[in-house]
Amino acid sequence: MSADGPPPGTRSDWTIDQDWQSYTPAEHQVWMTLYERQSRLLPGRACDAFLHGLDALDLHRGGIPDFSRINAELNRLTGWSVVAVPGLVPDAVFFEHLANRRFPAGRFIRRPAQLDYLQEPDIFHDVFGHVPMLTDPTFADYMQAYGEGGLRALDRGQLHNLARLYWYTVEFGLLDTLQGLRIYGAGIVSSHAESLFALDDPSPNRLGFDLERVMRTPYRIDDFQQVYFVIPSLQALLDATLQDFEALYGRLALSGDIPIAAIEPGDQAFTRGTQAYAAAKAKMA
Ligand code: HBI
Ligand code: FE
């Protein structure tokens, strides 16, 4: 990890003012375009906790949300708040915020030419994608537990494995419900194309969540996932963080990684993917 301090104009905890007044009409329009498209697509796809959170925070009104407005409601519901940061922050800073029920969100918004993909998390990914789930008390506790676990993992040099848990849950997680699979991961709900792919495409594997299994599985940051992990409930996800991570890290050091598209004997396969999408992409490269 780099020892770089915060850039000029940034506080020592890497936060900045959101400076809501300075967003341009064109920037608000980008939010509205993305919001319209996703809010139309997500009923019947995103889980109830996400859809309720989206409603409760009223993220539509007036374009890009003002953090001071959403924080009043978010704080009342679960004690969380959103703080503005310039972009990616160092791991230790990120975890310190989560451990204190603060979610660091980028203040910038993607340009109209980048509606479908950008590398760094912007305010649409961070606020539309992440913040609705933070209105759910169980998920809110999970995120705090993750931040606390992140700080311990950093101390022990185990972040490599723990980051996979974040990726396959907070970013790309699916939830099993009586009505079928639903999305709760922010990387999916903030992406039009992946909101379709993650649930409907025959390519990816969809496997039952198992903490140790997830931590042994590499992920891709540059394209649709080849595997999604399905939790039975948000409570089960929170409960998974109660086990002894020290013992877990010890086992992980011996067991090694599982190839990204593999299905192992112990896996609960909701979908055995064709991997056709990833195979076609690999051929093009
Ligand atoms: N910074 N702003 C921001 N957002 C993140 O999601 C983030 C970060 N810094 C580090 C980080 N994530 C990773 O530690 C986690 O994804 C594991
Ligand atoms: Fe994210």
XYZ file of C-alpha atoms and ligand atoms in Angstrom:
303
model
C 0.000 0.000 0.000
C 1.248 3.492 -0.770
C 2.125 5.791 2.104
C 0.905 8.830 0.175
C -1.053 11.349 2.165
C -4.249 12.959 0.951
C -3.995 15.263 -2.093
C -4.053 19.054 -1.575
C -7.478 20.352 -0.563
C -8.390 17.026 1.067
C -8.746 16.484 4.827
C -6.481 14.012 6.633
C -9.263 11.386 6.490
C -9.431 11.986 2.711
C -12.878 13.592 2.845
C -13.780 16.749 0.942
C -16.888 18.920 0.822
C -19.413 17.643 -1.666
C -19.882 21.245 -2.866
C -23.305 20.354 -4.240
C -23.895 23.889 -5.589
C -21.125 23.493 -8.133
C -22.620 20.614 -10.138
C -23.599 21.795 -13.617
C -26.997 21.182 -15.261
C -25.247 18.747 -17.631
C -23.923 16.772 -14.630
C -27.375 16.617 -13.034
C -28.697 15.412 -16.390
C -26.226 12.499 -16.419
C -27.544 11.432 -12.991
C -31.162 11.685 -14.150
C -30.466 9.670 -17.311
C -28.759 6.904 -15.348
C -31.379 6.995 -12.594
C -34.282 6.713 -15.057
C -32.704 3.801 -16.863
C -31.847 1.801 -13.736
C -35.004 2.527 -11.759
C -37.051 1.234 -14.702
C -34.965 -1.934 -14.991
C -34.560 -2.912 -11.329
C -38.045 -3.779 -10.011
C -38.163 -7.581 -10.116
C -34.351 -7.683 -10.405
C -32.953 -5.862 -7.361
C -33.790 -7.229 -3.904
C -36.485 -5.615 -1.759
C -33.967 -4.048 0.637
C -32.367 -2.164 -2.252
C -35.675 -1.020 -3.762
C -36.982 0.114 -0.367
C -33.753 2.013 0.274
C -33.935 3.706 -3.100
C -37.453 4.859 -2.244
C -36.673 5.889 1.319
C -33.774 8.114 0.228
C -35.655 9.694 -2.652
C -32.515 9.728 -4.792
C -34.310 11.147 -7.794
C -35.358 14.593 -6.658
C -33.361 17.386 -8.277
C -30.654 15.311 -9.967
C -27.429 14.500 -8.129
C -28.369 14.029 -4.464
C -27.142 16.435 -1.834
C -25.354 14.348 0.824
C -26.641 16.518 3.659
C -30.226 15.703 2.601
C -29.769 11.924 2.227
C -27.660 11.740 5.389
C -30.524 13.034 7.519
C -32.678 10.051 6.500
C -29.862 7.484 6.323
C -28.671 8.465 9.780
C -32.165 8.111 11.171
C -32.571 4.633 9.636
C -29.245 2.955 10.434
C -26.777 5.518 11.784
C -24.782 5.525 8.528
C -23.715 8.596 6.590
C -22.121 9.313 3.227
C -18.924 11.357 3.038
C -17.408 12.793 -0.149
C -13.933 11.701 -1.291
C -11.970 12.624 -4.443
C -11.865 9.036 -5.771
C -10.240 5.811 -4.611
C -8.763 6.196 -1.143
C -6.100 4.000 0.525
C -7.422 0.728 1.947
C -6.807 1.683 5.586
C -8.693 4.958 5.128
C -11.576 3.186 3.408
C -11.910 0.584 6.172
C -11.630 3.188 8.932
C -14.636 4.996 7.449
C -16.694 1.806 7.101
C -15.842 0.710 10.633
C -17.356 4.022 11.785
C -20.470 3.734 9.614
C -19.362 6.292 7.051
C -19.465 5.397 3.370
C -16.845 7.220 1.249
C -18.394 8.249 -2.065
C -16.800 9.894 -5.086
C -18.199 13.394 -5.626
C -17.593 13.472 -9.390
C -19.954 12.060 -12.003
C -19.035 10.275 -15.233
C -19.234 12.168 -18.526
C -22.087 11.487 -20.971
C -19.691 9.443 -23.155
C -18.994 7.102 -20.189
C -22.581 6.183 -19.265
C -21.934 2.465 -19.474
C -18.478 1.996 -18.089
C -15.806 3.780 -16.138
C -12.890 2.547 -14.081
C -13.124 4.668 -10.918
C -16.225 4.680 -8.737
C -18.189 7.894 -9.367
C -21.133 9.287 -7.429
C -23.657 7.242 -9.400
C -21.936 3.953 -8.616
C -21.262 4.927 -5.006
C -24.566 6.561 -4.101
C -27.134 4.874 -6.351
C -25.284 1.547 -6.157
C -24.166 1.337 -2.525
C -26.222 3.658 -0.365
C -29.745 2.137 -0.689
C -28.519 -1.132 0.899
C -27.133 0.860 3.838
C -30.726 1.646 4.855
C -31.138 -2.058 5.720
C -30.144 -2.657 9.377
C -28.607 -6.088 8.713
C -26.618 -5.000 5.686
C -25.584 -1.843 7.556
C -24.077 -4.049 10.295
C -22.366 -6.230 7.683
C -20.629 -3.231 6.111
C -19.371 -2.059 9.475
C -18.140 -5.575 10.284
C -16.367 -5.630 6.918
C -14.578 -2.368 7.721
C -13.463 -3.721 11.087
C -12.337 -6.970 9.470
C -10.511 -4.964 6.799
C -8.448 -3.110 9.389
C -7.466 -6.419 11.033
C -6.731 -8.048 7.656
C -4.428 -5.154 6.714
C -2.452 -5.672 9.929
C -2.062 -9.352 9.116
C -1.324 -8.964 5.391
C -4.545 -10.835 4.440
C -6.339 -8.170 2.467
C -5.902 -10.113 -0.761
C -8.400 -12.748 0.412
C -10.755 -10.403 2.246
C -11.107 -8.087 -0.771
C -12.691 -11.006 -2.633
C -15.438 -11.116 -0.010
C -16.221 -7.453 -0.671
C -16.175 -8.026 -4.398
C -18.471 -11.047 -4.440
C -20.937 -9.618 -1.919
C -21.041 -5.817 -1.648
C -20.182 -5.320 -5.328
C -21.515 -8.370 -7.189
C -23.699 -10.293 -4.773
C -26.963 -12.084 -5.581
C -29.679 -13.026 -3.080
C -31.946 -16.082 -3.217
C -35.623 -15.264 -2.614
C -38.940 -17.110 -2.967
C -39.495 -15.091 -6.154
C -36.113 -16.068 -7.617
C -32.607 -14.626 -7.651
C -32.288 -10.918 -6.929
C -29.389 -8.470 -7.118
C -27.975 -6.649 -4.100
C -24.415 -5.889 -5.327
C -23.643 -2.249 -6.144
C -21.480 -3.082 -9.166
C -24.483 -4.805 -10.723
C -27.335 -2.436 -9.797
C -25.339 0.567 -11.039
C -24.709 -1.104 -14.431
C -27.466 -1.436 -16.998
C -25.786 -4.250 -18.909
C -24.702 -6.269 -15.874
C -28.171 -5.976 -14.281
C -29.340 -8.050 -17.246
C -26.284 -10.296 -17.564
C -25.999 -11.234 -13.885
C -29.527 -12.666 -13.753
C -30.370 -13.701 -17.314
C -27.248 -14.652 -19.242
C -26.450 -18.397 -19.496
C -22.659 -17.747 -19.371
C -21.767 -17.201 -15.694
C -21.866 -19.737 -12.886
C -24.199 -18.846 -10.030
C -23.076 -20.639 -6.878
C -24.202 -20.765 -3.281
C -22.233 -18.421 -1.018
C -19.615 -19.967 1.211
C -17.169 -17.615 2.924
C -14.051 -19.741 2.487
C -14.974 -20.660 -1.094
C -15.456 -16.985 -1.988
C -12.125 -15.995 -0.476
C -10.390 -18.600 -2.648
C -11.922 -17.278 -5.873
C -10.178 -14.606 -8.004
C -12.348 -11.994 -9.750
C -12.286 -9.813 -12.819
C -12.412 -6.062 -12.574
C -12.559 -5.334 -16.316
C -15.646 -7.208 -17.506
C -18.809 -9.072 -16.470
C -18.179 -11.631 -13.744
C -17.688 -15.297 -14.619
C -19.164 -16.375 -11.304
C -21.715 -14.834 -8.939
C -22.274 -16.038 -5.380
C -25.810 -16.289 -4.018
C -26.570 -15.632 -0.336
C -29.703 -17.177 1.244
C -30.394 -14.002 3.273
C -28.725 -10.801 4.410
C -28.679 -12.240 7.926
C -26.667 -15.247 6.691
C -24.150 -12.827 5.203
C -23.801 -10.953 8.485
C -23.559 -14.241 10.411
C -20.672 -15.361 8.173
C -18.580 -12.478 9.530
C -18.910 -13.877 13.067
C -16.635 -16.843 12.391
C -12.977 -16.878 13.341
C -11.149 -15.168 10.451
C -7.789 -15.951 12.036
C -8.401 -19.690 11.591
C -9.842 -19.035 8.143
C -6.730 -17.146 6.991
C -4.625 -20.039 8.254
C -6.573 -22.514 6.103
C -6.520 -20.196 3.084
C -2.732 -20.024 3.223
C -2.691 -23.804 2.654
C -5.632 -24.357 0.316
C -4.825 -22.032 -2.596
C -7.040 -20.398 -5.226
C -9.873 -21.983 -7.195
C -9.944 -21.200 -10.954
C -12.480 -18.461 -11.605
C -14.940 -20.555 -13.654
C -14.570 -23.846 -11.750
C -17.434 -25.655 -10.045
C -16.151 -27.681 -7.109
C -17.686 -30.872 -5.678
C -19.009 -29.032 -2.590
C -20.584 -26.143 -4.547
C -24.320 -25.539 -4.630
C -24.856 -24.662 -8.315
C -27.901 -22.474 -9.018
C -26.620 -22.200 -12.600
C -23.855 -24.139 -14.334
C -22.739 -21.445 -16.733
C -21.724 -22.070 -20.346
C -18.893 -19.491 -19.955
C -19.654 -18.620 -23.600
C -19.348 -14.880 -22.955
C -15.891 -15.116 -21.364
C -14.719 -17.593 -24.028
C -15.779 -15.270 -26.859
C -14.016 -12.340 -25.173
C -10.826 -14.374 -24.686
C -10.808 -15.260 -28.388
C -11.102 -11.605 -29.412
C -8.191 -10.557 -27.231
N -11.928 3.856 -2.123
N -13.414 5.508 -2.737
C -13.138 4.201 -2.565
N -14.084 3.266 -2.845
C -13.833 1.936 -2.678
O -14.716 1.096 -2.939
C -12.558 1.532 -2.206
C -11.622 2.541 -1.944
N -10.399 2.197 -1.494
C -10.042 0.836 -1.237
C -11.089 -0.147 -1.537
N -12.251 0.209 -2.004
C -10.776 -1.606 -1.279
O -10.033 -1.690 -0.112
C -12.004 -2.488 -1.112
O -12.659 -2.593 -2.342
C -11.635 -3.865 -0.633
Fe -18.316 0.013 -5.260
